[in-house]
PDB file of C-alpha atoms in Angstrom:
ATOM      1  CA  MET A  23      80.371 134.286  85.915  1.00  0.00           C
ATOM      2  CA  THR A  24      79.073 135.169  83.000  1.00  0.00           C
ATOM      3  CA  LEU A  25      80.542 134.355  79.395  1.00  0.00           C
ATOM      4  CA  PRO A  26      82.436 136.825  78.040  1.00  0.00           C
ATOM      5  CA  THR A  27      84.712 137.002  81.983  1.00  0.00           C
ATOM      6  CA  LYS A  28      84.997 133.404  81.294  1.00  0.00           C
ATOM      7  CA  LEU A  29      86.807 134.189  78.129  1.00  0.00           C
ATOM      8  CA  THR A  30      88.936 136.300  80.116  1.00  0.00           C
ATOM      9  CA  VAL A  31      89.653 133.772  82.443  1.00  0.00           C
ATOM     10  CA  LEU A  32      90.593 131.557  79.641  1.00  0.00           C
ATOM     11  CA  ARG A  33      92.847 134.095  78.443  1.00  0.00           C
ATOM     12  CA  PHE A  34      94.861 133.576  81.224  1.00  0.00           C
ATOM     13  CA  LEU A  35      94.798 130.091  81.296  1.00  0.00           C
ATOM     14  CA  LEU A  36      95.998 129.810  77.478  1.00  0.00           C
ATOM     15  CA  THR A  37      98.772 132.261  78.517  1.00  0.00           C
ATOM     16  CA  PHE A  38     101.098 129.068  80.780  1.00  0.00           C
ATOM     17  CA  LEU A  39      99.922 126.990  77.944  1.00  0.00           C
ATOM     18  CA  ILE A  40     101.167 129.071  75.821  1.00  0.00           C
ATOM     19  CA  MET A  41     104.232 129.493  77.660  1.00  0.00           C
ATOM     20  CA  GLY A  42     104.976 125.885  78.335  1.00  0.00           C
ATOM     21  CA  LEU A  43     104.713 124.711  75.109  1.00  0.00           C
ATOM     22  CA  LEU A  44     107.536 127.807  73.730  1.00  0.00           C
ATOM     23  CA  MET A  45     109.602 124.896  75.980  1.00  0.00           C
ATOM     24  CA  VAL A  46     109.057 122.229  74.431  1.00  0.00           C
ATOM     25  CA  PRO A  47     111.275 121.175  71.119  1.00  0.00           C
ATOM     26  CA  GLY A  48     109.976 120.923  67.887  1.00  0.00           C
ATOM     27  CA  TRP A  49     107.621 122.089  65.084  1.00  0.00           C
ATOM     28  CA  PRO A  50     104.681 120.748  66.332  1.00  0.00           C
ATOM     29  CA  ALA A  51     104.922 122.632  69.733  1.00  0.00           C
ATOM     30  CA  LYS A  52     105.445 126.085  68.751  1.00  0.00           C
ATOM     31  CA  ALA A  53     102.983 125.620  65.596  1.00  0.00           C
ATOM     32  CA  ALA A  54     100.905 124.798  68.743  1.00  0.00           C
ATOM     33  CA  ALA A  55     101.298 127.616  70.561  1.00  0.00           C
ATOM     34  CA  LEU A  56     101.282 130.065  67.310  1.00  0.00           C
ATOM     35  CA  ALA A  57      97.849 128.498  67.222  1.00  0.00           C
ATOM     36  CA  CYS A  58      96.998 129.249  71.203  1.00  0.00           C
ATOM     37  CA  PHE A  59      98.471 132.590  71.080  1.00  0.00           C
ATOM     38  CA  LEU A  60      95.807 133.320  68.105  1.00  0.00           C
ATOM     39  CA  GLY A  61      93.052 131.631  69.981  1.00  0.00           C
ATOM     40  CA  ALA A  62      94.030 134.116  72.954  1.00  0.00           C
ATOM     41  CA  GLY A  63      93.478 137.314  70.749  1.00  0.00           C
ATOM     42  CA  LEU A  64      90.231 135.982  69.815  1.00  0.00           C
ATOM     43  CA  THR A  65      88.790 135.229  72.771  1.00  0.00           C
ATOM     44  CA  ASP A  66      90.275 139.252  73.209  1.00  0.00           C
ATOM     45  CA  TRP A  67      88.069 140.513  71.428  1.00  0.00           C
ATOM     46  CA  LEU A  68      85.373 138.232  71.463  1.00  0.00           C
ATOM     47  CA  ASP A  69      84.756 138.994  75.372  1.00  0.00           C
ATOM     48  CA  GLY A  70      84.411 142.594  75.157  1.00  0.00           C
ATOM     49  CA  TRP A  71      81.841 142.218  72.156  1.00  0.00           C
ATOM     50  CA  LEU A  72      80.008 139.494  74.092  1.00  0.00           C
ATOM     51  CA  ALA A  73      79.948 141.586  76.679  1.00  0.00           C
ATOM     52  CA  ARG A  74      78.539 144.753  75.410  1.00  0.00           C
ATOM     53  CA  ARG A  75      75.924 143.076  72.817  1.00  0.00           C
ATOM     54  CA  TRP A  76      74.596 141.037  75.222  1.00  0.00           C
ATOM     55  CA  HIS A  77      74.684 144.196  77.871  1.00  0.00           C
ATOM     56  CA  GLN A  78      76.805 141.710  80.638  1.00  0.00           C
ATOM     57  CA  VAL A  79      79.661 144.173  80.975  1.00  0.00           C
ATOM     58  CA  SER A  80      80.751 143.219  84.467  1.00  0.00           C
ATOM     59  CA  PRO A  81      82.928 145.007  87.320  1.00  0.00           C
ATOM     60  CA  LEU A  82      85.012 141.928  87.485  1.00  0.00           C
ATOM     61  CA  GLY A  83      85.462 141.720  83.281  1.00  0.00           C
ATOM     62  CA  ALA A  84      86.164 145.484  83.324  1.00  0.00           C
ATOM     63  CA  LEU A  85      88.996 144.320  85.806  1.00  0.00           C
ATOM     64  CA  LEU A  86      90.487 141.074  84.455  1.00  0.00           C
ATOM     65  CA  ASP A  87      90.299 141.906  80.802  1.00  0.00           C
ATOM     66  CA  PRO A  88      93.360 143.688  81.045  1.00  0.00           C
ATOM     67  CA  ILE A  89      94.839 142.301  83.299  1.00  0.00           C
ATOM     68  CA  ALA A  90      94.818 139.296  81.059  1.00  0.00           C
ATOM     69  CA  ASP A  91      96.161 141.163  78.486  1.00  0.00           C
ATOM     70  CA  LYS A  92      99.049 142.763  80.078  1.00  0.00           C
ATOM     71  CA  VAL A  93      99.668 138.916  81.241  1.00  0.00           C
ATOM     72  CA  LEU A  94      99.485 137.341  77.417  1.00  0.00           C
ATOM     73  CA  VAL A  95     101.814 139.709  76.525  1.00  0.00           C
ATOM     74  CA  LEU A  96     104.207 139.844  79.065  1.00  0.00           C
ATOM     75  CA  GLY A  97     104.370 136.267  79.763  1.00  0.00           C
ATOM     76  CA  VAL A  98     104.941 135.490  76.351  1.00  0.00           C
ATOM     77  CA  PHE A  99     107.630 138.229  75.622  1.00  0.00           C
ATOM     78  CA  LEU A 100     109.360 136.827  79.240  1.00  0.00           C
ATOM     79  CA  THR A 101     109.431 133.451  77.660  1.00  0.00           C
ATOM     80  CA  PHE A 102     111.089 134.828  74.064  1.00  0.00           C
ATOM     81  CA  VAL A 103     113.531 136.335  76.682  1.00  0.00           C
ATOM     82  CA  GLN A 104     114.016 133.148  78.652  1.00  0.00           C
ATOM     83  CA  LEU A 105     114.788 130.911  75.145  1.00  0.00           C
ATOM     84  CA  ARG A 106     117.401 133.864  74.290  1.00  0.00           C
ATOM     85  CA  LEU A 107     115.596 134.950  70.789  1.00  0.00           C
ATOM     86  CA  ILE A 108     115.027 138.750  71.556  1.00  0.00           C
ATOM     87  CA  PRO A 109     117.193 140.912  73.767  1.00  0.00           C
ATOM     88  CA  ALA A 110     116.236 141.315  77.523  1.00  0.00           C
ATOM     89  CA  TRP A 111     116.624 145.338  77.206  1.00  0.00           C
ATOM     90  CA  MET A 112     114.036 145.345  74.840  1.00  0.00           C
ATOM     91  CA  VAL A 113     111.029 143.677  76.857  1.00  0.00           C
ATOM     92  CA  LEU A 114     112.322 145.411  80.111  1.00  0.00           C
ATOM     93  CA  ILE A 115     111.019 149.097  78.449  1.00  0.00           C
ATOM     94  CA  ILE A 116     107.676 147.033  77.376  1.00  0.00           C
ATOM     95  CA  VAL A 117     106.969 145.275  81.058  1.00  0.00           C
ATOM     96  CA  LEU A 118     108.426 148.954  82.778  1.00  0.00           C
ATOM     97  CA  ARG A 119     105.444 151.108  81.146  1.00  0.00           C
ATOM     98  CA  GLU A 120     103.445 148.484  81.512  1.00  0.00           C
ATOM     99  CA  LEU A 121     103.772 148.377  85.172  1.00  0.00           C
ATOM    100  CA  VAL A 122     104.091 152.069  85.083  1.00  0.00           C
ATOM    101  CA  ILE A 123     101.150 153.183  83.730  1.00  0.00           C
ATOM    102  CA  THR A 124      99.110 150.590  85.300  1.00  0.00           C
ATOM    103  CA  GLY A 125      99.876 151.908  88.620  1.00  0.00           C
ATOM    104  CA  VAL A 126      99.222 154.901  87.913  1.00  0.00           C
ATOM    105  CA  ARG A 127      95.635 154.056  86.913  1.00  0.00           C
ATOM    106  CA  LEU A 128      95.249 152.152  89.999  1.00  0.00           C
ATOM    107  CA  PHE A 129      96.427 155.462  92.341  1.00  0.00           C
ATOM    108  CA  ALA A 130      94.622 157.546  90.193  1.00  0.00           C
ATOM    109  CA  ALA A 131      91.066 154.909  90.172  1.00  0.00           C
ATOM    110  CA  SER A 132      91.744 155.333  93.948  1.00  0.00           C
ATOM    111  CA  ARG A 133      91.230 159.111  93.894  1.00  0.00           C
ATOM    112  CA  GLY A 134      88.546 158.426  91.921  1.00  0.00           C
ATOM    113  CA  VAL A 135      89.398 159.651  88.842  1.00  0.00           C
ATOM    114  CA  VAL A 136      89.531 156.743  85.654  1.00  0.00           C
ATOM    115  CA  LEU A 137      92.004 157.593  83.037  1.00  0.00           C
ATOM    116  CA  ALA A 138      91.087 156.560  79.697  1.00  0.00           C
ATOM    117  CA  ALA A 139      92.894 154.818  77.168  1.00  0.00           C
ATOM    118  CA  ALA A 140      93.873 156.305  73.630  1.00  0.00           C
ATOM    119  CA  ARG A 141      94.638 155.882  70.324  1.00  0.00           C
ATOM    120  CA  GLU A 142      98.385 155.863  71.085  1.00  0.00           C
ATOM    121  CA  GLY A 143      98.075 152.570  73.569  1.00  0.00           C
ATOM    122  CA  LYS A 144      95.949 150.442  70.622  1.00  0.00           C
ATOM    123  CA  HIS A 145      98.635 150.866  68.773  1.00  0.00           C
ATOM    124  CA  LYS A 146     101.372 149.969  70.563  1.00  0.00           C
ATOM    125  CA  ALA A 147      99.185 146.762  71.703  1.00  0.00           C
ATOM    126  CA  VAL A 148      98.721 145.629  68.083  1.00  0.00           C
ATOM    127  CA  SER A 149     102.198 146.183  67.360  1.00  0.00           C
ATOM    128  CA  GLN A 150     103.182 143.927  70.113  1.00  0.00           C
ATOM    129  CA  MET A 151     100.832 141.244  69.524  1.00  0.00           C
ATOM    130  CA  VAL A 152     102.163 141.307  65.371  1.00  0.00           C
ATOM    131  CA  THR A 153     105.595 141.516  67.241  1.00  0.00           C
ATOM    132  CA  ILE A 154     104.794 138.077  68.760  1.00  0.00           C
ATOM    133  CA  ILE A 155     102.384 136.429  65.901  1.00  0.00           C
ATOM    134  CA  VAL A 156     106.058 137.483  63.936  1.00  0.00           C
ATOM    135  CA  ILE A 157     108.220 135.632  66.573  1.00  0.00           C
ATOM    136  CA  LEU A 158     105.809 132.548  66.708  1.00  0.00           C
ATOM    137  CA  ALA A 159     105.457 132.145  63.379  1.00  0.00           C
ATOM    138  CA  VAL A 160     109.712 132.220  62.627  1.00  0.00           C
ATOM    139  CA  LEU A 161     109.938 129.784  65.183  1.00  0.00           C
ATOM    140  CA  VAL A 162     107.871 127.066  63.633  1.00  0.00           C
ATOM    141  CA  VAL A 163     109.753 127.431  60.718  1.00  0.00           C
ATOM    142  CA  ARG A 164     113.098 127.425  62.322  1.00  0.00           C
ATOM    143  CA  GLU A 165     111.789 124.115  64.387  1.00  0.00           C
ATOM    144  CA  PHE A 166     109.993 122.743  61.113  1.00  0.00           C
ATOM    145  CA  PHE A 167     113.007 122.569  58.597  1.00  0.00           C
ATOM    146  CA  GLY A 168     115.062 121.628  61.713  1.00  0.00           C
ATOM    147  CA  PRO A 169     118.818 121.502  61.818  1.00  0.00           C
ATOM    148  CA  ALA A 170     118.987 121.758  58.156  1.00  0.00           C
ATOM    149  CA  PRO A 171     120.433 125.303  57.496  1.00  0.00           C
ATOM    150  CA  LEU A 172     117.516 128.223  56.026  1.00  0.00           C
ATOM    151  CA  PRO A 173     118.926 129.781  53.006  1.00  0.00           C
ATOM    152  CA  GLU A 174     121.129 133.014  53.958  1.00  0.00           C
ATOM    153  CA  GLY A 175     118.504 134.887  52.157  1.00  0.00           C
ATOM    154  CA  VAL A 176     115.347 133.474  54.283  1.00  0.00           C
ATOM    155  CA  SER A 177     117.014 133.191  57.279  1.00  0.00           C
ATOM    156  CA  ARG A 178     118.392 136.615  57.815  1.00  0.00           C
ATOM    157  CA  ALA A 179     114.953 137.969  56.170  1.00  0.00           C
ATOM    158  CA  MET A 180     113.196 136.022  59.296  1.00  0.00           C
ATOM    159  CA  GLU A 181     115.994 137.935  61.724  1.00  0.00           C
ATOM    160  CA  TRP A 182     115.017 141.694  59.801  1.00  0.00           C
ATOM    161  CA  ALA A 183     111.432 140.961  60.484  1.00  0.00           C
ATOM    162  CA  VAL A 184     111.722 139.617  64.178  1.00  0.00           C
ATOM    163  CA  LEU A 185     113.971 142.711  64.635  1.00  0.00           C
ATOM    164  CA  GLY A 186     112.035 145.268  62.675  1.00  0.00           C
ATOM    165  CA  CYS A 187     108.810 144.112  64.830  1.00  0.00           C
ATOM    166  CA  LEU A 188     110.550 144.949  68.145  1.00  0.00           C
ATOM    167  CA  TRP A 189     111.759 148.301  66.979  1.00  0.00           C
ATOM    168  CA  VAL A 190     108.536 148.944  66.260  1.00  0.00           C
ATOM    169  CA  THR A 191     107.130 147.813  69.440  1.00  0.00           C
ATOM    170  CA  VAL A 192     109.807 149.554  71.353  1.00  0.00           C
ATOM    171  CA  LEU A 193     108.768 152.419  70.072  1.00  0.00           C
ATOM    172  CA  PHE A 194     105.428 152.336  70.146  1.00  0.00           C
ATOM    173  CA  THR A 195     105.489 151.733  73.462  1.00  0.00           C
ATOM    174  CA  LEU A 196     108.171 154.584  74.636  1.00  0.00           C
ATOM    175  CA  ILE A 197     105.634 156.515  72.361  1.00  0.00           C
ATOM    176  CA  SER A 198     102.652 155.523  73.594  1.00  0.00           C
ATOM    177  CA  GLY A 199     104.171 156.269  78.167  1.00  0.00           C
ATOM    178  CA  ALA A 200     105.009 159.275  77.103  1.00  0.00           C
ATOM    179  CA  SER A 201     101.866 160.430  75.750  1.00  0.00           C
ATOM    180  CA  PHE A 202      99.699 158.820  78.565  1.00  0.00           C
ATOM    181  CA  PHE A 203     101.513 161.419  80.815  1.00  0.00           C
ATOM    182  CA  TRP A 204     101.526 164.063  79.399  1.00  0.00           C
ATOM    183  CA  ARG A 205      97.628 163.900  78.375  1.00  0.00           C
ATOM    184  CA  HIS A 206      96.488 163.572  81.802  1.00  0.00           C
ATOM    185  CA  ARG A 207      99.703 165.648  83.707  1.00  0.00           C
ATOM    186  CA  ALA A 208      96.653 167.751  85.034  1.00  0.00           C
ATOM    187  CA  VAL A 209      94.440 165.629  86.124  1.00  0.00           C
ATOM    188  CA  LEU A 210      97.402 163.946  87.778  1.00  0.00           C
ATOM    189  CA  ILE A 211      99.392 166.384  89.394  1.00  0.00           C
ATOM    190  CA  ASP A 212      95.068 166.882  90.569  1.00  0.00           C
ATOM    191  CA  ALA A 213      94.574 163.410  91.526  1.00  0.00           C
ATOM    192  CA  ALA A 214      98.186 163.631  93.291  1.00  0.00           C
ATOM    193  CA  HIS A 215      97.107 166.300  95.124  1.00  0.00           C
ATOM    194  CA  ARG A 216      94.072 165.576  96.506  1.00  0.00           C
TER     195      ARG A 216
END
């Protein structure tokens, strides 16, 4: 197993560590979850960079990398729902989009057609990562101050930041999903008839 693939596997392990840390009360656990998420994001960039630089792009790595990304993002979002931090319906839209697009890609691949990622999908992925970082940072601040109420302006600003990020993520999710099907409509119709 190459080092880039090992980094991808590490991202799977970090996902479950982050989910576990989120369940532990106290700001140190939340700060550790934030640090682990930032580390997981770094492995996402690093494994691709190393694979290209060292010419170690492998079929296993190409398969595991997007799966690890989805497991990381969806696992953390679902943990937020479990903790009642964000609305379940927003995460449901994100989960459905990821499952449907992945399923369509696998179907197309089984017909010998590769559906490449586009700019909208990258914007969606960045918005998801930023949203998770913002939520984790808000959690760290809230837990750090404990039962002492935060100033109303600060508390409201944090709520608006989380909600704003979530809406942007849902919007990018819907736009990227719609543009994926529109861009590949002819290819998908052709693949369905093979």
